Each structure stands twice: as structure tokens, then as C-alpha cells.
Short mmCIF file of C-alpha atoms and ligand atoms in Angstrom, two decimals:
data_model
loop_
_atom_site.label_atom_id
_atom_site.label_comp_id
_atom_site.label_asym_id
_atom_site.label_seq_id
_atom_site.Cartn_x
_atom_site.Cartn_y
_atom_site.Cartn_z
CA UNK A 645 102.76 114.94 162.05
CA UNK A 646 99.81 113.32 160.39
CA UNK A 647 100.03 115.01 157.14
CA UNK A 648 103.94 113.98 157.21
CA UNK A 649 102.97 110.16 157.62
CA UNK A 650 100.58 110.87 154.67
CA UNK A 651 103.22 112.57 152.49
CA UNK A 652 105.72 109.87 153.27
CA UNK A 653 103.01 107.12 152.68
CA UNK A 654 102.39 108.81 149.27
CA UNK A 655 105.91 108.92 148.39
CA UNK A 656 106.67 105.31 149.25
CA UNK A 657 103.61 104.30 146.83
CA UNK A 658 104.85 106.56 143.90
CA UNK A 659 108.42 105.05 144.52
CA UNK A 660 107.35 101.53 144.39
CA UNK A 661 104.96 101.86 141.65
CA UNK A 662 107.77 103.55 139.45
CA UNK A 663 110.06 100.51 140.50
CA UNK A 664 107.31 98.19 139.58
CA UNK A 665 106.62 100.10 136.15
CA UNK A 666 110.54 99.89 135.28
CA UNK A 667 110.53 96.35 135.95
CA UNK A 668 107.68 95.73 133.77
CA UNK A 669 109.15 97.75 130.87
CA UNK A 670 111.62 95.47 130.84
CA UNK A 671 109.78 92.52 129.25
CA UNK A 672 111.81 92.90 126.04
CA UNK A 673 115.14 93.73 127.53
CA UNK A 674 115.14 90.78 129.55
CA UNK A 675 114.44 88.96 126.28
CA UNK A 676 117.28 90.33 124.91
CA UNK A 677 115.21 91.69 121.92
CA UNK A 678 115.70 94.90 119.86
CA UNK A 679 113.20 97.55 121.69
CA UNK A 680 112.46 101.25 121.84
CA UNK A 681 112.89 102.70 124.75
CA UNK A 682 109.20 103.40 126.51
CA UNK A 683 107.85 106.23 128.63
CA UNK A 684 106.42 105.44 132.07
CA UNK A 685 102.59 104.55 132.03
CA UNK A 686 102.15 105.41 128.12
CA UNK A 687 104.84 103.08 126.73
CA UNK A 688 105.69 103.76 123.17
CA UNK A 689 102.60 105.65 122.60
CA UNK A 690 103.10 108.87 124.12
CA UNK A 691 102.95 110.88 120.98
CA UNK A 692 99.56 109.35 120.11
CA UNK A 693 98.11 109.51 123.68
CA UNK A 694 99.16 113.58 123.68
CA UNK A 695 98.00 113.87 120.00
CA UNK A 696 101.33 114.92 118.73
CA UNK A 697 101.34 111.87 116.07
CA UNK A 698 98.92 109.38 114.43
CA UNK A 699 99.38 106.14 115.09
CA UNK A 700 100.68 105.40 111.52
CA UNK A 701 103.24 108.36 111.77
CA UNK A 702 104.46 107.33 115.32
CA UNK A 703 105.00 103.80 114.13
CA UNK A 704 106.70 104.82 110.83
CA UNK A 705 109.45 106.54 113.11
CA UNK A 706 110.26 103.43 114.89
CA UNK A 707 109.86 101.12 111.53
CA UNK A 708 112.34 103.46 109.79
CA UNK A 709 114.98 103.73 112.68
CA UNK A 710 114.94 99.37 113.07
CA UNK A 711 114.46 98.48 109.35
CA UNK A 712 117.08 96.09 108.28
CA UNK A 713 118.54 95.58 111.66
CA UNK A 714 115.79 93.29 113.18
CA UNK A 715 112.76 91.52 112.38
CA UNK A 716 110.80 93.09 114.90
CA UNK A 717 111.12 95.65 117.79
CA UNK A 718 109.42 95.69 121.10
CA UNK A 719 107.33 98.18 122.01
CA UNK A 720 104.49 98.73 124.78
CA UNK A 721 101.13 100.06 124.16
CA UNK A 722 100.68 101.73 127.33
CA UNK A 723 101.61 98.83 129.77
CA UNK A 724 101.11 96.03 127.13
CA UNK A 725 104.12 94.47 125.18
CA UNK A 726 103.59 94.65 121.75
CA UNK A 727 106.09 93.63 118.89
CA UNK A 728 106.29 95.78 115.62
CA UNK A 729 107.26 94.24 112.67
CA UNK A 730 109.88 95.86 110.55
CA UNK A 731 110.47 92.94 108.34
CA UNK A 732 108.42 92.14 105.30
CA UNK A 733 109.07 88.40 105.61
CA UNK A 734 108.20 88.16 109.05
CA UNK A 735 105.01 90.10 108.12
CA UNK A 736 104.11 87.45 105.85
CA UNK A 737 104.62 84.76 108.22
CA UNK A 738 102.58 86.51 110.60
CA UNK A 739 99.79 87.13 108.64
CA UNK A 740 99.77 84.17 106.04
CA UNK A 741 102.04 81.36 106.49
CA UNK A 742 102.01 80.91 110.55
CA UNK A 743 98.42 82.39 110.49
CA UNK A 744 97.21 79.59 113.10
CA UNK A 745 99.43 81.54 115.78
CA UNK A 746 97.97 84.75 115.21
CA UNK A 747 94.38 84.26 114.20
CA UNK A 748 92.88 87.08 116.61
CA UNK A 749 93.33 91.02 116.44
CA UNK A 750 92.79 91.28 120.23
CA UNK A 751 90.16 93.90 119.78
CA UNK A 752 87.87 94.84 122.72
CA UNK A 753 84.32 93.58 122.40
CA UNK A 754 81.62 92.96 125.10
CA UNK A 755 78.97 90.46 123.92
CA UNK A 756 76.95 90.97 127.14
CA UNK A 757 76.79 94.62 127.62
CA UNK A 758 77.48 95.70 124.16
CA UNK A 759 76.20 93.11 121.58
CA UNK A 760 76.41 94.90 118.46
CA UNK A 761 80.26 95.15 119.48
CA UNK A 762 80.59 91.13 119.16
CA UNK A 763 80.98 91.26 115.34
CA UNK A 764 83.49 89.46 113.11
CA UNK A 765 86.18 92.30 113.02
CA UNK A 766 86.49 91.59 116.86
CA UNK A 767 85.65 88.01 117.30
CA UNK A 768 88.35 85.20 118.24
CA UNK A 769 89.34 81.78 117.54
CA UNK A 770 86.76 79.14 116.53
CA UNK A 771 83.89 81.56 116.89
CA UNK A 772 85.33 83.73 114.43
CA UNK A 773 86.37 80.89 112.03
CA UNK A 774 82.96 79.46 111.97
CA UNK A 775 81.16 82.71 111.15
CA UNK A 776 83.91 83.89 108.77
CA UNK A 777 83.26 80.46 106.86
CA UNK A 778 79.32 81.04 107.08
CA UNK A 779 79.72 84.76 105.83
CA UNK A 780 82.15 84.34 102.95
CA UNK A 781 79.79 83.41 100.28
CA UNK A 782 78.18 86.64 100.55
CA UNK A 783 81.20 88.43 98.95
CA UNK A 784 81.96 86.32 96.20
CA UNK A 785 82.48 88.06 92.71
CA UNK A 786 79.14 86.38 91.55
CA UNK A 787 77.31 87.84 94.74
CA UNK A 788 78.79 91.42 93.83
CA UNK A 789 77.75 91.12 90.19
CA UNK A 790 74.36 90.58 91.70
CA UNK A 791 74.61 93.68 93.89
CA UNK A 792 76.10 95.99 91.35
CA UNK A 793 72.75 97.03 89.71
CA UNK A 794 71.45 98.26 92.81
CA UNK A 795 74.88 100.42 93.21
CA UNK A 796 74.52 101.56 90.02
CA UNK A 797 70.62 102.89 90.50
CA UNK A 798 72.08 104.40 93.80
CA UNK A 799 74.81 106.29 91.56
CA UNK A 800 72.44 107.77 89.35
CA UNK A 801 70.45 109.25 91.94
CA UNK A 802 74.10 110.64 93.39
CA UNK A 803 74.62 112.25 90.02
CA UNK A 804 71.66 114.23 90.45
CA UNK A 805 73.06 115.27 93.77
CA UNK A 806 76.38 116.10 92.51
CA UNK A 807 74.48 118.36 89.81
CA UNK A 808 72.89 120.22 92.67
CA UNK A 809 76.19 120.84 94.38
CA UNK A 810 77.87 121.85 90.91
CA UNK A 811 75.21 124.57 90.44
CA UNK A 812 75.39 126.12 93.78
CA UNK A 813 79.38 127.11 93.11
CA UNK A 814 80.12 126.81 96.41
CA UNK A 815 83.15 124.88 98.42
CA UNK A 816 82.37 121.20 98.33
CA UNK A 817 83.05 119.14 101.55
CA UNK A 818 84.04 116.11 99.38
CA UNK A 819 84.13 113.46 102.21
CA UNK A 820 80.47 114.57 103.19
CA UNK A 821 79.41 114.11 99.47
CA UNK A 822 80.56 110.56 99.27
CA UNK A 823 79.74 109.57 102.65
CA UNK A 824 76.12 110.18 101.41
CA UNK A 825 76.63 107.82 98.55
CA UNK A 826 78.44 104.92 101.04
CA UNK A 827 76.09 104.96 103.77
CA UNK A 828 73.23 104.69 101.21
CA UNK A 829 74.93 101.70 99.30
CA UNK A 830 75.91 99.93 102.55
CA UNK A 831 72.24 100.75 104.08
CA UNK A 832 70.79 99.09 101.06
CA UNK A 833 72.66 96.30 100.66
CA UNK A 834 73.28 95.26 104.35
CA UNK A 835 70.02 96.61 105.81
CA UNK A 836 67.83 96.22 102.98
CA UNK A 837 66.80 99.92 103.17
CA UNK A 838 65.87 102.78 100.82
CA UNK A 839 67.57 104.87 103.40
CA UNK A 840 67.68 108.14 101.02
CA UNK A 841 70.68 109.46 102.48
CA UNK A 842 71.84 110.57 99.23
CA UNK A 843 68.64 112.89 98.67
CA UNK A 844 68.46 113.77 102.43
CA UNK A 845 71.42 114.69 104.36
CA UNK A 846 69.54 114.91 107.36
CA UNK A 847 68.03 111.33 107.57
CA UNK A 848 68.85 109.43 110.56
CA UNK A 849 70.78 106.83 109.28
CA UNK A 850 73.24 109.07 107.83
CA UNK A 851 73.57 111.15 110.85
CA UNK A 852 73.76 108.27 113.50
CA UNK A 853 76.28 106.67 110.68
CA UNK A 854 78.60 109.43 110.58
CA UNK A 855 78.18 109.85 114.38
CA UNK A 856 80.01 106.61 115.02
CA UNK A 857 83.37 107.96 113.84
CA UNK A 858 83.03 111.61 114.56
CA UNK A 859 81.38 111.39 117.74
CA UNK A 860 82.69 108.12 119.23
CA UNK A 861 81.94 106.76 123.06
CA UNK A 862 85.51 107.40 124.14
CA UNK A 863 88.66 109.12 122.71
CA UNK A 864 91.43 107.12 120.86
CA UNK A 865 93.90 106.53 123.77
CA UNK A 866 90.80 105.36 125.95
CA UNK A 867 89.88 102.81 123.10
CA UNK A 868 93.48 101.72 122.99
CA UNK A 869 93.39 101.15 126.75
CA UNK A 870 90.14 99.12 126.60
CA UNK A 871 92.40 96.97 124.15
CA UNK A 872 95.31 96.42 126.20
CA UNK A 873 93.13 95.58 128.96
CA UNK A 874 90.12 94.04 127.50
CA UNK A 875 89.53 91.30 130.34
CA UNK A 876 89.32 94.12 132.61
CA UNK A 877 87.15 96.61 130.83
CA UNK A 878 84.48 93.62 130.08
CA UNK A 879 84.33 92.80 133.75
CA UNK A 880 83.54 96.53 134.73
CA UNK A 881 80.99 96.60 131.82
CA UNK A 882 82.87 99.03 129.40
CA UNK A 883 80.70 99.45 125.73
CA UNK A 884 82.39 100.61 122.59
CA UNK A 885 79.67 102.29 121.08
CA UNK A 886 77.46 104.97 122.18
CA UNK A 887 73.93 103.77 123.35
CA UNK A 888 72.26 105.98 120.35
CA UNK A 889 74.17 104.10 118.03
CA UNK A 890 73.27 100.49 119.40
CA UNK A 891 69.56 101.43 119.93
CA UNK A 892 68.99 102.79 116.68
CA UNK A 893 70.83 99.94 114.81
CA UNK A 894 68.99 97.42 117.01
CA UNK A 895 65.68 99.14 116.16
CA UNK A 896 66.42 99.08 112.31
CA UNK A 897 67.66 95.70 112.18
CA UNK A 898 64.59 94.34 114.35
CA UNK A 899 62.23 95.85 111.90
CA UNK A 900 63.98 94.64 108.84
CA UNK A 901 64.16 91.02 110.17
CA UNK A 902 60.54 91.16 110.94
CA UNK A 903 59.27 92.32 107.64
CA UNK A 904 61.26 90.03 105.73
CA UNK A 905 60.41 86.92 107.91
CA UNK A 906 56.91 88.07 108.15
CA UNK A 907 56.11 88.82 104.28
CA UNK A 908 58.56 86.05 103.07
CA UNK A 909 60.93 88.76 101.15
CA UNK A 910 64.23 87.59 99.74
CA UNK A 911 66.87 89.60 97.89
CA UNK A 912 70.33 89.08 97.03
CA UNK A 913 71.95 91.35 99.66
CA UNK A 914 74.20 90.77 102.96
CA UNK A 915 70.81 90.59 105.35
CA UNK A 916 69.36 87.77 103.27
CA UNK A 917 72.27 85.53 104.33
CA UNK A 918 72.23 86.77 107.74
CA UNK A 919 68.54 85.75 108.22
CA UNK A 920 69.17 82.40 106.74
CA UNK A 921 71.69 82.01 109.38
CA UNK A 922 69.39 83.29 111.92
CA UNK A 923 66.49 81.02 110.84
CA UNK A 924 68.45 77.67 111.04
CA UNK A 925 67.76 74.86 113.44
CA UNK A 926 71.20 73.05 113.38
CA UNK A 927 74.46 74.16 114.92
CA UNK A 928 75.17 76.74 112.75
CA UNK A 929 72.50 78.69 113.67
CA UNK A 930 73.07 82.30 114.70
CA UNK A 931 71.43 84.22 117.29
CA UNK A 932 69.71 87.55 116.94
CA UNK A 933 72.44 89.68 118.67
CA UNK A 934 74.93 87.80 116.14
CA UNK A 935 72.88 88.72 113.44
CA UNK A 936 72.85 92.21 114.28
CA UNK A 937 76.34 92.66 115.16
CA UNK A 938 77.39 91.50 111.58
CA UNK A 939 75.23 93.71 110.02
CA UNK A 940 76.33 96.51 112.14
CA UNK A 941 79.98 95.61 111.23
CA UNK A 942 79.36 95.56 107.34
CA UNK A 943 77.87 98.99 107.97
CA UNK A 944 80.40 100.71 109.74
CA UNK A 945 83.63 98.87 108.14
CA UNK A 946 81.94 99.82 104.64
CA UNK A 947 81.13 103.40 104.39
CA UNK A 948 83.71 105.15 106.30
CA UNK A 949 86.81 103.22 104.97
CA UNK A 950 85.33 103.56 101.32
CA UNK A 951 84.28 107.42 101.62
CA UNK A 952 87.76 107.90 103.14
CA UNK A 953 89.42 106.39 100.04
CA UNK A 954 87.07 108.60 97.74
CA UNK A 955 87.86 111.59 99.77
CA UNK A 956 91.69 111.05 99.46
CA UNK A 957 91.40 110.13 95.63
CA UNK A 958 89.80 113.07 94.77
CA UNK A 959 92.22 115.30 96.45
CA UNK A 960 95.01 113.83 94.80
CA UNK A 961 92.91 113.92 91.49
CA UNK A 962 92.17 117.68 92.18
CA UNK A 963 96.08 118.32 92.82
CA UNK A 964 96.97 116.44 89.63
CA UNK A 965 94.88 117.57 86.93
CA UNK A 966 96.85 115.64 84.03
CA UNK A 967 95.95 112.51 86.33
CA UNK A 968 92.16 113.44 86.61
CA UNK A 969 91.85 114.13 82.76
CA UNK A 970 93.68 110.74 81.89
CA UNK A 971 91.44 109.15 84.40
CA UNK A 972 88.28 110.84 82.66
CA UNK A 973 89.10 109.82 79.51
CA UNK A 974 90.26 106.56 80.26
CA UNK A 975 86.58 105.75 81.73
CA UNK A 976 84.92 107.57 78.78
CA UNK A 977 86.91 105.33 76.40
CA UNK A 978 86.09 102.00 78.13
CA UNK A 979 82.39 102.84 78.36
CA UNK A 980 82.56 103.25 74.52
CA UNK A 981 84.20 100.02 74.12
CA UNK A 982 81.42 98.41 75.92
CA UNK A 983 78.67 100.08 74.31
CA UNK A 984 77.97 103.12 76.46
CA UNK A 985 76.47 101.76 79.37
CA UNK A 986 78.07 101.25 82.84
CA UNK A 987 78.01 97.43 83.22
CA UNK A 988 79.81 94.96 85.87
CA UNK A 989 82.32 94.16 82.83
CA UNK A 990 83.04 97.63 81.90
CA UNK A 991 83.95 98.74 85.23
CA UNK A 992 86.26 95.52 85.78
CA UNK A 993 88.01 96.60 82.57
CA UNK A 994 89.04 100.11 83.89
CA UNK A 995 92.71 99.12 84.67
CA UNK A 996 93.98 102.35 84.86
CA UNK A 997 91.03 103.45 87.46
CA UNK A 998 92.20 100.61 89.67
CA UNK A 999 95.78 102.13 89.45
CA UNK A 1000 94.21 105.46 90.81
CA UNK A 1001 92.37 103.75 93.68
CA UNK A 1002 95.51 101.48 94.90
CA UNK A 1003 97.89 104.48 94.68
CA UNK A 1004 95.29 106.18 96.75
CA UNK A 1005 95.05 103.15 99.29
CA UNK A 1006 98.70 103.25 99.47
CA UNK A 1007 99.38 106.53 100.64
CA UNK A 1008 96.49 106.99 102.74
CA UNK A 1009 95.09 103.52 104.03
CA UNK A 1010 92.16 104.15 105.95
CA UNK A 1011 93.52 101.56 108.41
CA UNK A 1012 97.07 102.62 109.06
CA UNK A 1013 98.16 99.65 111.29
CA UNK A 1014 96.82 96.09 111.32
CA UNK A 1015 96.87 94.24 114.72
CA UNK A 1016 97.31 90.38 115.68
CA UNK A 1017 97.62 88.76 118.96
CA UNK A 1018 99.62 85.78 119.62
CA UNK A 1019 97.66 82.59 120.86
CA UNK A 1020 100.31 80.62 121.83
CA UNK A 1021 104.47 81.31 121.94
CA UNK A 1022 105.73 81.91 118.61
CA UNK A 1023 109.50 81.10 117.77
CA UNK A 1024 110.37 83.82 115.38
CA UNK A 1025 112.08 82.18 112.45
CA UNK A 1026 115.56 82.56 111.90
CA UNK A 1027 116.13 84.06 115.25
CA UNK A 1028 116.23 82.68 119.19
CA UNK A 1029 113.28 84.85 119.87
CA UNK A 1030 109.65 83.88 121.23
CA UNK A 1031 106.88 86.14 121.01
CA UNK A 1032 105.03 85.00 123.89
CA UNK A 1033 101.21 84.23 124.26
CA UNK A 1034 99.25 87.28 124.16
CA UNK A 1035 101.63 89.73 122.80
CA UNK A 1036 100.18 92.36 120.43
CA UNK A 1037 101.62 92.34 116.84
CA UNK A 1038 101.50 95.46 114.90
CA UNK A 1039 102.02 95.67 111.32
CA UNK A 1040 102.59 99.05 110.22
CA UNK A 1041 100.82 99.17 107.00
CA UNK A 1042 101.48 102.87 106.90
CA UNK A 1043 104.96 102.71 107.04
CA UNK A 1044 105.57 99.83 104.66
CA UNK A 1045 103.29 101.73 101.92
CA UNK A 1046 105.42 104.87 102.51
CA UNK A 1047 109.00 102.94 102.55
CA UNK A 1048 111.22 104.32 99.71
CA UNK A 1049 113.02 100.94 99.39
CA UNK A 1050 109.97 99.27 98.69
CA UNK A 1051 107.92 102.43 96.25
CA UNK A 1052 110.39 104.74 94.84
CA UNK A 1053 109.67 108.40 95.31
CA UNK A 1054 106.99 107.32 97.72
CA UNK A 1055 105.26 110.50 98.60
CA UNK A 1056 104.37 111.05 95.24
CA UNK A 1057 101.09 110.25 93.99
CA UNK A 1058 101.96 108.41 91.05
CA UNK A 1059 99.56 105.42 89.83
CA UNK A 1060 102.54 103.72 87.96
CA UNK A 1061 103.34 102.36 91.49
CA UNK A 1062 100.62 100.04 90.24
CA UNK A 1063 101.27 99.39 86.63
CA UNK A 1064 101.42 95.54 85.86
CA UNK A 1065 105.37 96.02 85.34
CA UNK A 1066 106.15 97.69 88.49
CA UNK A 1067 103.99 95.27 90.60
CA UNK A 1068 105.75 92.41 89.25
CA UNK A 1069 107.92 90.76 91.60
CA UNK A 1070 106.68 93.15 94.67
CA UNK A 1071 105.68 90.96 97.83
CA UNK A 1072 101.87 91.15 98.24
CA UNK A 1073 102.47 92.12 101.92
CA UNK A 1074 103.88 95.55 100.72
CA UNK A 1075 100.37 96.50 100.00
CA UNK A 1076 98.02 96.11 103.09
CA UNK A 1077 95.18 98.56 102.69
CA UNK A 1078 92.93 95.45 103.13
CA UNK A 1079 94.97 93.39 105.22
CA UNK A 1080 96.38 90.15 104.13
CA UNK A 1081 95.84 86.37 104.95
CA UNK A 1082 92.71 84.55 106.24
CA UNK A 1083 91.65 87.57 108.35
CA UNK A 1084 91.86 89.87 105.03
CA UNK A 1085 88.92 92.29 104.71
CA UNK A 1086 85.98 90.24 103.93
CA UNK A 1087 84.41 93.29 102.03
CA UNK A 1088 87.21 94.26 100.00
CA UNK A 1089 85.44 93.44 96.47
CA UNK A 1090 82.39 95.20 97.87
CA UNK A 1091 84.52 98.28 98.56
CA UNK A 1092 86.30 98.40 95.66
CA UNK A 1093 83.18 98.28 93.72
CA UNK A 1094 81.50 101.18 95.42
CA UNK A 1095 84.60 103.08 95.37
CA UNK A 1096 85.01 102.53 91.46
CA UNK A 1097 80.96 103.16 90.89
CA UNK A 1098 81.21 106.61 92.87
CA UNK A 1099 84.38 107.79 90.83
CA UNK A 1100 83.05 106.74 87.53
CA UNK A 1101 79.71 108.56 88.35
CA UNK A 1102 81.76 111.62 89.85
CA UNK A 1103 84.44 111.80 87.01
CA UNK A 1104 82.61 111.32 83.80
CA UNK A 1105 80.78 115.06 83.86
CA UNK A 1106 82.42 116.85 86.27
CA UNK A 1107 85.97 118.50 86.80
CA UNK A 1108 87.29 119.10 90.13
CA UNK A 1109 90.08 121.71 91.63
CA UNK A 1110 91.36 122.18 94.94
CA UNK A 1111 89.27 124.93 97.27
CA UNK A 1112 91.86 127.30 98.86
CA UNK A 1113 89.94 126.16 102.07
CA UNK A 1114 91.95 122.88 101.97
CA UNK A 1115 95.10 123.14 104.24
CA UNK A 1116 98.20 122.84 102.07
CA UNK A 1117 100.27 120.85 102.55
CA UNK A 1118 97.62 118.11 103.43
CA UNK A 1119 98.08 117.07 107.28
CA UNK A 1120 96.52 114.00 108.87
CA UNK A 1121 94.47 114.18 111.71
CA UNK A 1122 96.48 113.04 115.03
CA UNK A 1123 93.07 112.21 116.75
CA UNK A 1124 91.52 109.48 114.53
CA UNK A 1125 91.08 105.64 114.34
CA UNK A 1126 90.53 105.55 110.65
CA UNK A 1127 92.90 107.93 108.51
CA UNK A 1128 91.72 111.53 108.02
CA UNK A 1129 92.88 114.96 107.01
CA UNK A 1130 92.78 117.91 109.38
CA UNK A 1131 90.02 120.40 108.31
CA UNK A 1132 88.55 118.26 105.70
CA UNK A 1133 89.16 118.26 102.06
CA UNK A 1134 87.27 121.12 100.05
CA UNK A 1135 86.90 121.28 96.27
CA UNK A 1136 85.48 123.11 93.44
CA UNK A 1137 83.22 121.64 91.25
CA UNK A 1138 82.44 122.42 87.78
CA UNK A 1139 80.03 120.51 85.27
CA UNK A 1140 81.65 119.64 82.19
C1 HEM B 1091 87.86 100.86 101.11
C2 HEM B 1091 87.38 100.20 101.63
C3 HEM B 1091 87.83 99.04 103.04
C4 HEM B 1091 88.93 99.15 103.16
C5 HEM B 1091 90.31 100.06 103.14
C6 HEM B 1091 88.79 98.26 104.60
C7 HEM B 1091 90.14 97.86 105.29
C8 HEM B 1091 90.03 96.47 106.02
C9 HEM B 1091 90.81 96.16 106.90
C10 HEM B 1091 92.52 96.79 106.80
C11 HEM B 1091 90.71 95.25 107.67
C12 HEM B 1091 91.32 94.61 108.55
C13 HEM B 1091 92.35 93.21 107.66
C14 HEM B 1091 93.50 92.53 108.70
O1 HEM B 1091 93.22 92.71 109.58
O2 HEM B 1091 94.31 91.99 108.02
C15 HEM B 1091 89.38 94.88 107.28
C16 HEM B 1091 88.49 93.88 108.10
C17 HEM B 1091 87.23 93.84 107.64
N1 HEM B 1091 86.52 94.49 106.78
FE1 HEM B 1091 87.11 95.70 105.71
N2 HEM B 1091 87.63 97.51 104.37
C18 HEM B 1091 86.97 98.18 103.41
C19 HEM B 1091 85.64 98.11 103.26
C20 HEM B 1091 84.88 96.95 103.89
C21 HEM B 1091 83.39 96.69 103.40
C22 HEM B 1091 82.59 97.12 102.25
C23 HEM B 1091 82.78 95.75 104.21
C24 HEM B 1091 81.68 95.12 104.37
C25 HEM B 1091 80.59 95.12 103.58
C26 HEM B 1091 84.09 95.60 105.21
C27 HEM B 1091 83.99 94.56 106.38
C28 HEM B 1091 85.27 94.00 106.99
C29 HEM B 1091 84.84 93.25 108.11
C30 HEM B 1091 83.76 92.32 108.28
C31 HEM B 1091 86.26 92.76 108.52
C32 HEM B 1091 86.89 92.07 109.72
C33 HEM B 1091 87.04 90.51 108.85
C34 HEM B 1091 87.59 89.68 109.88
O3 HEM B 1091 88.30 89.82 111.01
O4 HEM B 1091 87.14 88.36 109.43
N3 HEM B 1091 85.16 96.10 105.04
N4 HEM B 1091 88.81 95.83 106.58
#
């Protein structure tokens, strides 16, 4: 009898919960907005949560289904209602024109229990705006030019590493090699260190840096849950990063700050500006934890995105030898025109190289979807729909950049997609690897600079071909926040 009562009680709870969920999932239906039918609990992220598809791919399917029929589609990220934008005019409004409704990303951070998570990417509202204004001067073209010689110095040592690898005649994990360069560049420029990761792949900086992505604290679905229910996640003390990561970077930043302040050391790098802000005595002062979080975000936002871009770029160059040869000839020709030395001006003159990088970022944007969150009710222009305060807005960069109506033959790696002529008349929001609007990637110039230098260094004297170890056709991982290939990309390198 007792068992029967328990069973009946449990069934009633399940029944009531299902009713409640069904009602909850009528958010878009009640608004009469176009929507994609959700699954219970997962919403429209079933394939992502079950690792059957990556976020970019699953959003692409919905984008293709609704494109041309509506400006947005109502979906659910687990229980959280989200609007997936399928109209480029609305994308432009959200990212640029009506930014005052969409200044936040709605990303999880926990200033109290996990200070390194409270960085520029995650911060919200006036706090974000104030910090963005303070940090922007560090990323001007002038500052990039000042940091350029440091990057070229690192590239010289990087070349010796490629030499070694080429001589070994073994399959080369190109991502690993490129990450050794980008970790060192950001380590030196953001932390003021000579972290030596190029020469020593066992350095702690390199190991802990890679582990931020390869060994995250939580799986991707859990990260999504923490985004969807961040107030609750904060209350129960959830953290974004593993303790080893925060302990390590706290130690590194503390020792750099004390060394520089004690010895009055000044350099043209990101750390200098952060220390300036930390030492101020007015309202613009930032705390040590704020300084720490920004140095950390420059590092994690800077090295993985850039090494991912380089990895896919080398894949395409190896798969398209004619483009590889054209790129190498272009580099040599521009360098010759500039007297043989790799100067900032010579680098900026390599237009075809930029076409190749842009085409890589189009096909493989390291960040597949952009996020925003409505700060107040937003009337969608030209419709009767309102995006309610707190609704997540998803911009499917991956889908837009593979849309055949925007890029003819979108799956083909074709740098001519970015020829001057083909770019003419194309809306800027059709190419979103760095985002767009006031919340665009603050480090885009720096990221492009390090990708260019790595490409120039690695292409000039070496030739790359695909190793049979590389999976063909290339498959994108279904379980990664940053776009990555299943099985990695393995190349054979030959010294020319
Ligand atoms: C190829 C390299 C890179 C790619 C593809 C990339 C991509 C992105 C994207 C897609 C966003 C979101 C933009 C949006 O929501 O509209 C972003 C934001 C950001 N990125 Fe990058 N990034 C790169 C390099 C860097 C570097 C080198 C740094 C720092 C040194 C950096 C720091 C940041 C920061 C701090 C934000 C947040 C900006 C804000 O919210 O105000 N990124 N990045």
C-alpha cells in the first residue's frame, strides 16, 4: 500500500512537471511568434546536449529552415527562451543600431567566488562600458605597431622550432605548434613574461593555458545551463574555471605587478595599462581582482582563437597547394618590395594574406554564435513582436557565413570571397568572426597581427601537405566551445 502511494505521488509530480514544462514552452507560441518546436527540458539544444551536433550546426539548421520567412525564430536554450536571428537587417539593429537594448551578453561570471571570471567579455552594463572605455586605448593601431617588434622577435625563435619539426620528418600537430607561438605572444604582451613556451612545450604557462579549453571545469551543456540560470548558479557558488587555473594566473599576475611596481618597470603592453588603472586614486581605479580578470581574458580570448584560426588556415593551405604557393609568392614579393625586412608596413601590405585569413575565419569562425541579452523590452522593427527583457538573442555567425545567398559556393575555400570587388556592397554583418558593434572583439587588431606574423614566418620557407592522419572530410567537434576539428589536423612539413 505504502509503495502504491509513493508511486502515485511520483507519477503526479512527473505529470504536473510535464504540464508546467509544456506551459513554459509556450512562451513564443503565446506571442504568436515563429518558433521551432522544443524538446522537454533540452529545449532546442537536444542535439548539442547529446553531442550529436555543435551549436553552430544546430543553429544553422534552424536558420536555413526559417530564413526569408521571419526576422527571428523563437527557441529555448534548455528552459531559457532565446531569439535566433535569421534576418541580417535585424542582426545589424541588434549589434549596432539598437545596441542600447543589447549591451550585455548574459554570460555567467561570479565575481565573489571566481574573480577571474569577472572579465570584460562577461561584465555587464555600466561596469562593462566604463572598463571598455578604459581599455580601448591599449588596442589602437599605434599600440599594435609598438608591440610588433616583440612579436617578430618571438617569431624568429618560432622559426627555429619549425626547423626542428621539419627535420624530424614526422606528422605535425599544427594546432599544437601554433598554440606554442600564440601562448608566448600573449604571455609576453599581456603578462609581460618571457614564458618560453616556444622553446619548451612543457612550460607551466603553456600547459595551464591549453588546459583552460582542453580540460574545462564543466562540460559544454553544464556551461550552457550556468548561462541560462546564472543567478542561481552564482548563489550556489558555481565557478567557471578550475582552481588550478585561477591559482596559477593569480600567482603570475601578482608577481608581475609587484615586480613592475617595486622596480618601476614600464613597457608598452597590456599589463602596463592595467597597472596604471590599478594605481589610480580616483573613480577610475580598478581593484587587483579586476586587473587579474582582464589580464586573464586577454590571454584566454587571445591565444586559443588565434591558434584555432591558424590551424584551419594551414589545413586549407595544405589542401589547396595552388593557394599555398600563391600566398608564399605574395609574401616574398611584398617583402622584397619593402627591402626584405618584415616591417609593420610590409605586413599590412599583404592584402592576399588577409583574404586568406578572412576566408578561414568565414568557414571556421572560432566563435560560432554571438550572444546578446535584451536589457529592456525591444519592439522588433517592422513587426508586432516584442523581445522581452531578459531574452537571449543568438546571432548564428556560422550559419550566416555559410549562407549560399551571401557567399556563392560557401563550402569552397576561396580567398576571392574577400576580394575588394566581392566585398563591395556586402553588409558588414555577413562576416562576424570578431562580432560587430560596440561589443566587437577588443583584440581583433592584435589577433590579426599575430596570425599574420605566424603565417608569414611559417609559410616563407616551408611547404605543407596533409598527412593521412588528418580525418577526411574534416569534421567539426560537437563538444567544444571553440570550433575544433575532430582528431586534430596533422601535416607534413618540408623545408624549402
Ligand atoms: C583570431 C582571433 C580572435 C577572434 C576570432 C576573436 C573573436 C571574438 C568574438 C567573436 C568576440 C565576441 C564579439 C561580439 O560578441 O560581438 C570577442 C570578444 C572579445 N575578445 Fe576576441 N577574438 C580574437 C582575438 C582576441 C585577442 C587577441 C584578445 C585580447 C588580447 C581578445 C579579447 C577579447 C575580449 C576582451 C572580448 C570581449 C569584448 C567586450 O565584451 O567588450 N580577442 N572576440
